[in-house]
Short mmCIF file of C-alpha atoms in Angstrom, two decimals:
data_model
loop_
_atom_site.label_atom_id
_atom_site.label_comp_id
_atom_site.label_asym_id
_atom_site.label_seq_id
_atom_site.Cartn_x
_atom_site.Cartn_y
_atom_site.Cartn_z
CA UNK A 17 0.00 0.00 0.00
CA UNK A 18 1.10 3.56 -0.40
CA UNK A 19 2.35 5.45 2.60
CA UNK A 20 0.09 8.15 3.95
CA UNK A 21 2.15 11.02 5.24
CA UNK A 22 1.20 13.59 7.80
CA UNK A 23 2.92 16.90 7.02
CA UNK A 24 3.27 17.93 10.65
CA UNK A 25 5.22 14.87 11.70
CA UNK A 26 8.96 14.88 11.55
CA UNK A 27 9.28 11.32 10.38
CA UNK A 28 6.99 9.57 7.95
CA UNK A 29 5.79 6.15 9.00
CA UNK A 30 4.06 3.30 7.31
CA UNK A 31 0.30 3.35 7.10
CA UNK A 32 0.00 0.38 9.42
CA UNK A 33 1.87 2.22 12.16
CA UNK A 34 -0.18 5.37 11.64
CA UNK A 35 -3.35 3.25 11.84
CA UNK A 36 -2.00 1.72 15.06
CA UNK A 37 -1.28 5.16 16.51
CA UNK A 38 -4.81 6.25 15.72
CA UNK A 39 -6.44 3.22 17.35
CA UNK A 40 -4.06 3.38 20.32
CA UNK A 41 -5.22 6.96 20.79
CA UNK A 42 -1.91 8.86 20.83
CA UNK A 43 -2.63 11.31 18.00
CA UNK A 44 -3.70 14.87 18.65
CA UNK A 45 -6.97 16.29 17.41
CA UNK A 46 -5.78 17.57 14.03
CA UNK A 47 -3.94 14.32 13.19
CA UNK A 48 -7.02 12.36 14.18
CA UNK A 49 -9.13 14.36 11.69
CA UNK A 50 -6.58 13.72 8.94
CA UNK A 51 -6.52 10.02 9.71
CA UNK A 52 -10.30 9.91 9.57
CA UNK A 53 -10.16 11.45 6.11
CA UNK A 54 -7.70 8.74 5.10
CA UNK A 55 -10.07 6.08 6.43
CA UNK A 56 -12.78 7.52 4.21
CA UNK A 57 -10.63 7.83 1.11
CA UNK A 58 -8.27 4.84 1.25
CA UNK A 59 -9.81 1.40 1.72
CA UNK A 60 -6.39 -0.20 2.31
CA UNK A 61 -5.72 2.23 5.13
CA UNK A 62 -9.22 1.63 6.52
CA UNK A 63 -8.39 -2.08 6.57
CA UNK A 64 -5.25 -1.36 8.61
CA UNK A 65 -7.36 0.55 11.11
CA UNK A 66 -9.75 -2.40 11.21
CA UNK A 67 -6.82 -4.72 11.93
CA UNK A 68 -5.72 -2.69 14.96
CA UNK A 69 -9.27 -2.20 16.20
CA UNK A 70 -9.99 -5.91 16.18
CA UNK A 71 -6.72 -6.64 18.03
CA UNK A 72 -6.54 -3.79 20.56
CA UNK A 73 -10.23 -4.01 21.45
CA UNK A 74 -9.38 -6.96 23.65
CA UNK A 75 -7.59 -4.61 26.03
CA UNK A 76 -10.97 -3.00 26.63
CA UNK A 77 -12.16 -6.32 28.07
CA UNK A 78 -10.02 -5.53 31.10
CA UNK A 79 -12.20 -2.54 31.91
CA UNK A 80 -14.99 -3.41 34.31
CA UNK A 81 -18.52 -2.42 33.22
CA UNK A 82 -20.00 0.49 35.18
CA UNK A 83 -23.77 0.81 35.76
CA UNK A 84 -25.23 3.77 33.88
CA UNK A 85 -27.65 6.18 35.58
CA UNK A 86 -31.13 5.80 34.15
CA UNK A 87 -31.46 9.39 33.03
CA UNK A 88 -28.84 8.81 30.33
CA UNK A 89 -31.24 6.59 28.41
CA UNK A 90 -34.03 9.11 29.00
CA UNK A 91 -31.81 11.76 27.43
CA UNK A 92 -30.88 9.58 24.46
CA UNK A 93 -34.44 8.55 23.72
CA UNK A 94 -35.62 12.13 24.11
CA UNK A 95 -32.81 13.47 21.88
CA UNK A 96 -33.64 11.03 19.12
CA UNK A 97 -37.38 11.60 19.49
CA UNK A 98 -37.93 7.91 20.23
CA UNK A 99 -40.42 8.57 23.00
CA UNK A 100 -42.36 10.98 20.78
CA UNK A 101 -42.38 8.42 17.99
CA UNK A 102 -43.85 5.86 20.36
CA UNK A 103 -46.53 8.29 21.50
CA UNK A 104 -47.45 9.22 17.94
CA UNK A 105 -48.04 5.58 17.13
CA UNK A 106 -51.31 4.59 15.46
CA UNK A 107 -52.66 2.80 18.56
CA UNK A 108 -52.39 5.64 20.99
CA UNK A 109 -53.56 4.02 24.21
CA UNK A 110 -51.11 1.12 24.64
CA UNK A 111 -48.30 3.10 23.06
CA UNK A 112 -48.62 5.92 25.51
CA UNK A 113 -48.84 3.45 28.37
CA UNK A 114 -45.67 1.74 27.29
CA UNK A 115 -43.99 5.11 27.27
CA UNK A 116 -45.04 5.72 30.81
CA UNK A 117 -44.12 2.23 31.86
CA UNK A 118 -40.60 3.11 30.90
CA UNK A 119 -40.74 5.53 33.76
CA UNK A 120 -40.25 2.48 35.92
CA UNK A 121 -36.61 2.69 35.08
CA UNK A 122 -36.45 6.15 36.54
CA UNK A 123 -37.58 4.82 39.86
CA UNK A 124 -34.23 3.12 40.09
CA UNK A 125 -32.16 6.15 40.78
CA UNK A 126 -28.71 5.54 42.13
CA UNK A 127 -28.26 5.35 45.86
CA UNK A 128 -25.98 8.35 45.61
CA UNK A 129 -28.70 10.32 43.91
CA UNK A 130 -31.12 9.53 46.70
CA UNK A 131 -28.65 10.47 49.38
CA UNK A 132 -27.90 13.80 47.76
CA UNK A 133 -31.59 14.44 47.25
CA UNK A 134 -32.41 13.63 50.86
CA UNK A 135 -29.76 15.96 52.26
CA UNK A 136 -30.92 18.66 49.92
CA UNK A 137 -34.53 18.17 50.89
CA UNK A 138 -34.04 18.39 54.59
CA UNK A 139 -32.09 21.57 54.13
CA UNK A 140 -34.83 23.00 52.00
CA UNK A 141 -37.83 21.90 54.02
CA UNK A 142 -37.16 24.39 56.77
CA UNK A 143 -37.30 27.17 54.23
CA UNK A 144 -40.22 26.41 52.01
CA UNK A 145 -42.88 24.98 54.29
CA UNK A 146 -45.93 26.91 53.24
CA UNK A 147 -48.28 27.75 56.13
CA UNK A 148 -51.56 25.91 55.78
CA UNK A 149 -54.59 28.23 55.84
CA UNK A 150 -56.20 27.43 59.16
CA UNK A 151 -59.94 26.89 59.28
CA UNK A 152 -61.10 28.80 62.33
CA UNK A 153 -64.63 27.36 62.42
CA UNK A 154 -64.32 23.59 62.20
CA UNK A 155 -62.55 21.69 64.94
CA UNK A 156 -59.09 20.89 63.55
CA UNK A 157 -59.29 17.13 64.07
CA UNK A 158 -62.57 16.72 62.24
CA UNK A 159 -61.38 18.46 59.07
CA UNK A 160 -58.35 16.27 58.63
CA UNK A 161 -59.08 13.38 56.28
CA UNK A 162 -58.17 10.01 57.68
CA UNK A 163 -54.44 9.53 57.08
CA UNK A 164 -53.38 6.74 54.78
CA UNK A 165 -51.06 5.34 57.39
CA UNK A 166 -52.44 6.66 60.64
CA UNK A 167 -49.55 5.47 62.78
CA UNK A 168 -46.74 6.21 60.31
CA UNK A 169 -45.39 9.44 58.88
CA UNK A 170 -47.73 11.17 56.46
CA UNK A 171 -45.29 13.74 55.15
CA UNK A 172 -43.40 12.91 52.00
CA UNK A 173 -40.97 14.64 49.74
CA UNK A 174 -39.48 14.22 46.32
CA UNK A 175 -36.58 15.83 44.53
CA UNK A 176 -37.34 15.87 40.83
CA UNK A 177 -34.04 15.56 39.06
CA UNK A 178 -33.35 16.83 35.57
CA UNK A 179 -31.63 14.82 32.86
CA UNK A 180 -28.33 16.43 33.81
CA UNK A 181 -28.67 15.12 37.35
CA UNK A 182 -29.41 18.56 38.82
CA UNK A 183 -32.49 19.01 41.02
CA UNK A 184 -35.21 20.74 39.00
CA UNK A 185 -38.11 20.81 41.47
CA UNK A 186 -38.77 19.80 45.04
CA UNK A 187 -42.21 18.57 46.01
CA UNK A 188 -43.43 18.06 49.55
CA UNK A 189 -46.68 16.26 50.22
CA UNK A 190 -48.77 15.53 53.27
CA UNK A 191 -51.14 12.59 52.93
CA UNK A 192 -52.95 13.73 56.08
CA UNK A 193 -53.93 17.10 54.66
CA UNK A 194 -53.86 16.08 51.00
CA UNK A 195 -51.69 19.03 50.07
CA UNK A 196 -48.64 19.26 47.86
CA UNK A 197 -46.14 22.09 47.54
CA UNK A 198 -43.92 22.33 44.51
CA UNK A 199 -40.84 24.53 44.49
CA UNK A 200 -39.04 25.17 41.19
CA UNK A 201 -35.25 25.19 41.56
CA UNK A 202 -34.03 25.19 38.00
CA UNK A 203 -37.08 25.79 35.88
CA UNK A 204 -37.05 24.32 32.40
CA UNK A 205 -36.97 27.34 30.16
CA UNK A 206 -39.86 27.38 27.74
CA UNK A 207 -42.03 30.44 27.32
CA UNK A 208 -44.95 28.70 25.73
CA UNK A 209 -45.26 25.67 27.97
CA UNK A 210 -46.05 25.13 31.63
CA UNK A 211 -44.83 22.40 33.99
CA UNK A 212 -47.38 19.72 34.81
CA UNK A 213 -46.76 17.27 37.63
CA UNK A 214 -47.60 13.58 37.30
CA UNK A 215 -47.91 10.94 39.96
CA UNK A 216 -46.93 7.52 38.66
CA UNK A 217 -47.69 4.67 41.05
CA UNK A 218 -46.59 1.08 40.53
CA UNK A 219 -49.17 0.51 37.78
CA UNK A 220 -47.13 2.89 35.63
CA UNK A 221 -50.14 5.06 34.74
CA UNK A 222 -49.56 8.77 35.16
CA UNK A 223 -52.09 10.83 37.11
CA UNK A 224 -51.95 14.59 36.80
CA UNK A 225 -51.39 16.52 40.01
CA UNK A 226 -51.90 19.75 38.18
CA UNK A 227 -50.05 22.57 36.53
CA UNK A 228 -47.51 24.44 38.62
CA UNK A 229 -45.78 27.76 38.55
CA UNK A 230 -42.40 27.93 36.91
CA UNK A 231 -40.96 30.61 39.14
CA UNK A 232 -42.39 30.46 42.66
CA UNK A 233 -43.25 27.82 45.24
CA UNK A 234 -46.87 26.83 44.87
CA UNK A 235 -49.24 24.75 46.96
CA UNK A 236 -52.18 22.69 45.70
CA UNK A 237 -54.67 20.09 46.82
CA UNK A 238 -54.04 16.52 45.69
CA UNK A 239 -57.16 14.92 44.17
CA UNK A 240 -58.64 12.76 46.93
CA UNK A 241 -58.50 9.52 44.97
CA UNK A 242 -54.77 10.03 44.37
CA UNK A 243 -53.78 10.63 47.99
CA UNK A 244 -53.76 6.92 48.76
CA UNK A 245 -51.44 6.33 45.78
CA UNK A 246 -48.70 8.40 47.39
CA UNK A 247 -46.01 6.01 48.52
CA UNK A 248 -42.31 5.38 48.32
CA UNK A 249 -43.07 3.02 45.40
CA UNK A 250 -44.50 5.84 43.29
CA UNK A 251 -42.55 8.48 41.41
CA UNK A 252 -43.23 12.03 40.36
CA UNK A 253 -42.46 13.35 36.90
CA UNK A 254 -42.73 16.86 35.51
CA UNK A 255 -43.57 17.38 31.83
CA UNK A 256 -43.94 20.56 29.83
CA UNK A 257 -47.48 21.00 28.55
CA UNK A 258 -49.54 23.65 26.82
CA UNK A 259 -50.97 26.32 29.15
CA UNK A 260 -53.93 24.85 30.99
CA UNK A 261 -52.41 21.39 31.12
CA UNK A 262 -52.05 18.30 28.99
CA UNK A 263 -54.99 17.87 26.62
CA UNK A 264 -57.17 14.93 27.64
CA UNK A 265 -55.15 14.33 30.78
CA UNK A 266 -52.38 12.55 28.85
CA UNK A 267 -48.86 13.86 28.99
CA UNK A 268 -47.67 15.12 25.61
CA UNK A 269 -44.52 17.05 26.40
CA UNK A 270 -41.00 15.98 27.29
CA UNK A 271 -40.27 14.83 30.81
CA UNK A 272 -38.02 17.51 32.23
CA UNK A 273 -37.52 16.14 35.73
CA UNK A 274 -38.48 13.14 37.82
CA UNK A 275 -37.82 11.61 41.18
CA UNK A 276 -38.79 9.01 43.77
CA UNK A 277 -40.82 9.74 46.88
CA UNK A 278 -39.42 9.58 50.39
CA UNK A 279 -41.23 9.44 53.70
CA UNK A 280 -40.20 12.16 56.10
CA UNK A 281 -39.94 11.24 59.74
CA UNK A 282 -40.40 14.67 61.23
CA UNK A 283 -39.74 15.47 64.82
CA UNK A 284 -42.99 16.11 66.70
CA UNK B 12 -29.84 -0.13 40.05
CA UNK B 13 -31.81 -2.41 37.82
CA UNK B 14 -30.45 -5.80 36.97
CA UNK B 15 -31.42 -5.24 33.35
CA UNK B 16 -28.87 -2.46 33.12
CA UNK B 17 -26.05 -4.82 33.92
CA UNK B 18 -27.17 -7.68 31.73
CA UNK B 19 -24.04 -9.50 30.64
CA UNK B 20 -23.53 -10.12 26.98
CA UNK B 21 -24.10 -13.85 27.12
CA UNK B 22 -24.70 -14.48 23.45
CA UNK B 23 -21.85 -13.21 21.33
CA UNK B 24 -24.09 -12.63 18.33
CA UNK B 25 -26.74 -10.80 20.31
CA UNK B 26 -25.27 -7.28 19.98
CA UNK B 27 -24.74 -7.92 16.28
CA UNK B 28 -28.34 -8.95 15.76
CA UNK B 29 -29.59 -5.97 17.77
CA UNK B 30 -27.31 -3.58 15.92
CA UNK B 31 -28.55 -4.82 12.54
CA UNK B 32 -32.14 -4.44 13.72
CA UNK B 33 -31.30 -0.94 14.97
CA UNK B 34 -30.06 -0.12 11.47
CA UNK B 35 -33.58 -0.98 10.27
CA UNK B 36 -35.04 1.57 12.69
CA UNK B 37 -36.15 -0.95 15.32
CA UNK B 38 -36.38 1.18 18.48
CA UNK B 39 -37.00 -1.80 20.78
CA UNK B 40 -33.83 -3.48 19.49
CA UNK B 41 -31.94 -0.23 20.00
CA UNK B 42 -33.09 -0.02 23.60
CA UNK B 43 -32.14 -3.67 24.17
CA UNK B 44 -28.74 -3.01 22.65
CA UNK B 45 -28.35 -0.06 25.00
CA UNK B 46 -29.32 -2.14 28.04
CA UNK B 47 -26.91 -4.90 27.04
CA UNK B 48 -23.86 -2.86 26.14
CA UNK B 49 -24.04 0.56 27.83
CA UNK B 50 -22.40 -0.49 31.16
CA UNK B 51 -19.40 -1.86 29.27
CA UNK B 52 -19.16 1.19 27.01
CA UNK B 53 -19.63 3.50 29.99
CA UNK B 54 -16.64 1.80 31.60
CA UNK B 55 -14.63 2.47 28.45
CA UNK B 56 -15.68 6.14 28.40
CA UNK B 57 -14.95 6.60 32.11
CA UNK B 58 -11.41 5.28 31.74
CA UNK B 59 -10.63 8.07 29.29
CA UNK B 60 -12.98 10.82 30.46
CA UNK B 61 -12.75 10.42 34.23
CA UNK B 62 -15.26 13.15 35.01
CA UNK B 63 -18.52 11.24 35.48
CA UNK B 64 -20.98 13.75 34.09
CA UNK B 65 -18.75 14.29 31.07
CA UNK B 66 -18.48 10.54 30.54
CA UNK B 67 -22.30 10.38 30.64
CA UNK B 68 -22.43 13.07 27.95
CA UNK B 69 -19.98 11.07 25.85
CA UNK B 70 -22.00 7.88 26.31
CA UNK B 71 -25.12 9.75 25.23
CA UNK B 72 -23.30 10.98 22.15
CA UNK B 73 -22.09 7.44 21.43
CA UNK B 74 -25.56 5.95 21.43
CA UNK B 75 -27.06 8.86 19.52
CA UNK B 76 -24.38 8.12 16.96
CA UNK B 77 -25.07 4.38 17.07
CA UNK B 78 -28.71 5.05 16.22
CA UNK B 79 -27.80 7.36 13.34
CA UNK B 80 -24.90 5.35 11.95
CA UNK B 81 -26.05 1.79 12.59
CA UNK B 82 -26.43 1.33 8.83
CA UNK B 83 -22.65 1.72 8.48
CA UNK B 84 -22.05 -1.34 10.66
CA UNK B 85 -20.78 -4.23 8.54
CA UNK B 86 -20.67 -7.56 10.41
CA UNK B 87 -18.18 -8.87 7.86
CA UNK B 88 -15.65 -6.21 8.79
CA UNK B 89 -15.96 -5.98 12.56
CA UNK B 90 -17.94 -7.53 15.38
CA UNK B 91 -20.64 -5.39 16.95
CA UNK B 92 -18.72 -5.20 20.23
CA UNK B 93 -15.59 -3.99 18.42
CA UNK B 94 -17.59 -1.45 16.44
CA UNK B 95 -19.34 -0.13 19.55
CA UNK B 96 -16.23 -0.13 21.74
CA UNK B 97 -14.20 1.75 19.16
CA UNK B 98 -16.97 4.28 18.65
CA UNK B 99 -17.04 4.85 22.42
CA UNK B 100 -13.24 5.17 22.54
CA UNK B 101 -13.14 7.58 19.62
CA UNK B 102 -15.85 9.80 21.09
CA UNK B 103 -14.14 9.75 24.48
CA UNK B 104 -10.72 10.58 22.99
CA UNK B 105 -12.21 13.39 20.90
CA UNK B 106 -13.87 14.75 24.02
CA UNK B 107 -10.58 14.56 25.87
CA UNK B 108 -8.73 16.39 23.10
CA UNK B 109 -11.34 19.14 23.07
CA UNK B 110 -11.15 19.58 26.87
CA UNK B 111 -7.50 18.92 27.48
CA UNK B 112 -7.02 21.48 30.25
CA UNK B 113 -9.54 19.77 32.50
CA UNK B 114 -7.55 16.56 32.43
CA UNK B 115 -5.92 15.44 35.63
CA UNK B 116 -2.48 13.99 35.21
CA UNK B 117 -1.44 10.82 36.99
CA UNK B 118 2.13 9.63 36.91
CA UNK B 119 2.43 6.55 34.74
CA UNK B 120 3.81 4.34 37.52
CA UNK B 121 0.49 4.74 39.34
CA UNK B 122 -1.74 4.56 36.33
CA UNK B 123 -1.53 0.80 35.96
CA UNK B 124 -3.28 0.27 39.27
CA UNK B 125 -6.35 1.98 37.90
CA UNK B 126 -7.00 -0.82 35.47
CA UNK B 127 -9.04 -3.65 36.81
CA UNK B 128 -7.66 -7.03 35.86
CA UNK B 129 -9.76 -9.43 37.95
CA UNK B 130 -11.34 -12.56 36.51
CA UNK B 131 -14.61 -10.68 36.10
CA UNK B 132 -12.87 -8.37 33.68
CA UNK B 133 -12.58 -11.24 31.23
CA UNK B 134 -16.34 -11.45 30.94
CA UNK B 135 -16.54 -10.35 27.34
CA UNK B 136 -15.65 -13.70 25.89
CA UNK B 137 -15.10 -12.55 22.36
CA UNK B 138 -12.64 -9.90 23.39
CA UNK B 139 -10.99 -12.25 25.85
CA UNK B 140 -10.18 -14.80 23.13
CA UNK B 141 -8.40 -12.16 21.13
CA UNK B 142 -6.79 -10.97 24.32
CA UNK B 143 -4.67 -14.10 24.68
CA UNK B 144 -2.86 -13.41 21.45
CA UNK B 145 -2.43 -9.73 22.25
CA UNK B 146 -1.15 -10.66 25.71
CA UNK B 147 1.47 -12.93 24.20
CA UNK B 148 2.57 -10.24 21.77
CA UNK B 149 2.59 -7.48 24.40
CA UNK B 150 4.66 -9.85 26.52
CA UNK B 151 7.34 -9.84 23.85
CA UNK B 152 7.85 -6.11 24.33
CA UNK B 153 10.16 -4.77 27.00
CA UNK B 154 8.25 -3.97 30.18
CA UNK B 155 8.48 -0.14 30.02
CA UNK B 156 7.30 -0.12 26.42
CA UNK B 157 4.48 -2.54 27.16
CA UNK B 158 3.36 -0.26 29.96
CA UNK B 159 3.56 2.75 27.69
CA UNK B 160 1.32 1.04 25.12
CA UNK B 161 -1.16 0.02 27.80
CA UNK B 162 -1.22 3.49 29.34
CA UNK B 163 -1.73 5.06 25.94
CA UNK B 164 -4.66 2.76 25.24
CA UNK B 165 -6.36 3.10 28.60
CA UNK B 166 -5.81 6.80 29.16
CA UNK B 167 -6.14 8.07 25.60
CA UNK B 168 -3.05 10.28 26.07
CA UNK B 169 -1.31 12.08 23.22
CA UNK B 170 2.41 11.61 22.59
CA UNK B 171 3.02 14.93 24.31
CA UNK B 172 1.09 13.89 27.41
CA UNK B 173 2.83 10.53 27.53
CA UNK B 174 6.21 12.23 27.29
CA UNK B 175 5.28 14.62 30.08
CA UNK B 176 3.89 11.92 32.33
CA UNK B 177 6.76 9.52 31.88
CA UNK B 178 9.43 12.22 31.99
CA UNK B 179 10.79 10.99 28.66
CA UNK B 180 11.70 13.16 25.66
CA UNK B 181 8.89 13.39 23.09
CA UNK B 182 11.00 11.94 20.28
CA UNK B 183 11.90 8.93 22.42
CA UNK B 184 8.26 8.25 23.30
CA UNK B 185 7.25 8.49 19.65
CA UNK B 186 9.94 6.15 18.48
CA UNK B 187 9.24 3.64 21.33
CA UNK B 188 5.57 3.49 20.49
CA UNK B 189 6.08 3.31 16.73
CA UNK B 190 8.65 0.53 17.04
CA UNK B 191 6.42 -1.27 19.52
CA UNK B 192 3.53 -1.08 17.04
CA UNK B 193 5.71 -2.55 14.28
CA UNK B 194 6.76 -5.42 16.58
CA UNK B 195 3.22 -5.96 17.79
CA UNK B 196 1.87 -6.15 14.28
CA UNK B 197 4.50 -8.64 13.20
CA UNK B 198 3.69 -10.79 16.22
CA UNK B 199 -0.10 -10.52 15.81
CA UNK B 200 0.15 -11.59 12.17
CA UNK B 201 2.32 -14.59 12.99
#
């Protein structure tokens, strides 16, 4: 074969050595681009690269696999529009369910993620607890709906993490009062869309908890039939929807943040 | 972490089949391919781009590329694992070159310890078979040169960085590696 020559190098070398240098990874950026042009234009050189790739790849077998955080797949599928493609499918009902069932993967956040989220939450809770409007007429005990777990903690919290791993929203919920407070931390910037919060219990079906404000902490009542679905097995996800909320109660926009739910054992 | 994310590649042809299906636009096959191979490719990316969030970005870029370029995969020219691993390496090295200043430098004597060489590391059977021959041929090189080749591969360092890290003149490093590659090739073709 002829001998490709890189002008910047002092000594010319055979194509097989240059191919080896490329696969080994010792070339700088501009040499790498030149080599890639050679791969495109010279089949014999491309074959040399193939030779080194098939031999040196075995070194990579020494590298232990590392578990990948689930949001990386969420980012890939969102980037490529795979989730949208699934939702646009001809049979809308099962397709959209299968999309939401994929949210199951998001439940499996890394332990590190949970730990960070928990620390963050406890720090934040002291700041954002919104005072409940007291009802002066009714006796306080009678107005409180029966708690889901009367003896256990009823207060829960969730850090909704963005694709980049940063916390996007924090939600605190109280099953006893049926109220939820959502605080935006790093709002997803989109002028035309509003964040809508979804509760996804173990059945994988998303229930809307309403549209929230993008800039300030906001409190809302959780629909009564959803209160009992609040648990550490459920997750929360925020999507961007048209103003007024997702048409027909089905999420249409991209998921911008999601997170698991934790029980808060608060001091009395 | 889900067990599905760490699914070992038990069937050697499985990634190849999934990659060919991905080339046909099969999203389910693409997701399966991701589940089966992403932990291994993430390990490859992390060795070169040690910053975790950056390595995640690179992995995302790798699989976005896999989806777009799956049609270019030719099972007659390379195995799927080789194709995927090299794409991950190339993306990681390109990322490293573009962000050189952020790179932490570890002296070469210590670098070897960073590479895991336990029995579990031999899991990828296809690569392990090829490994025996490469091991033999690397074994024919003098120890410092063998280590230089290994460091270059695992760290994705340029000649300049290797020279700096090993405290060896640039010209010497270049000529060591080039001569080592010539020897290696002769041995691998034997």
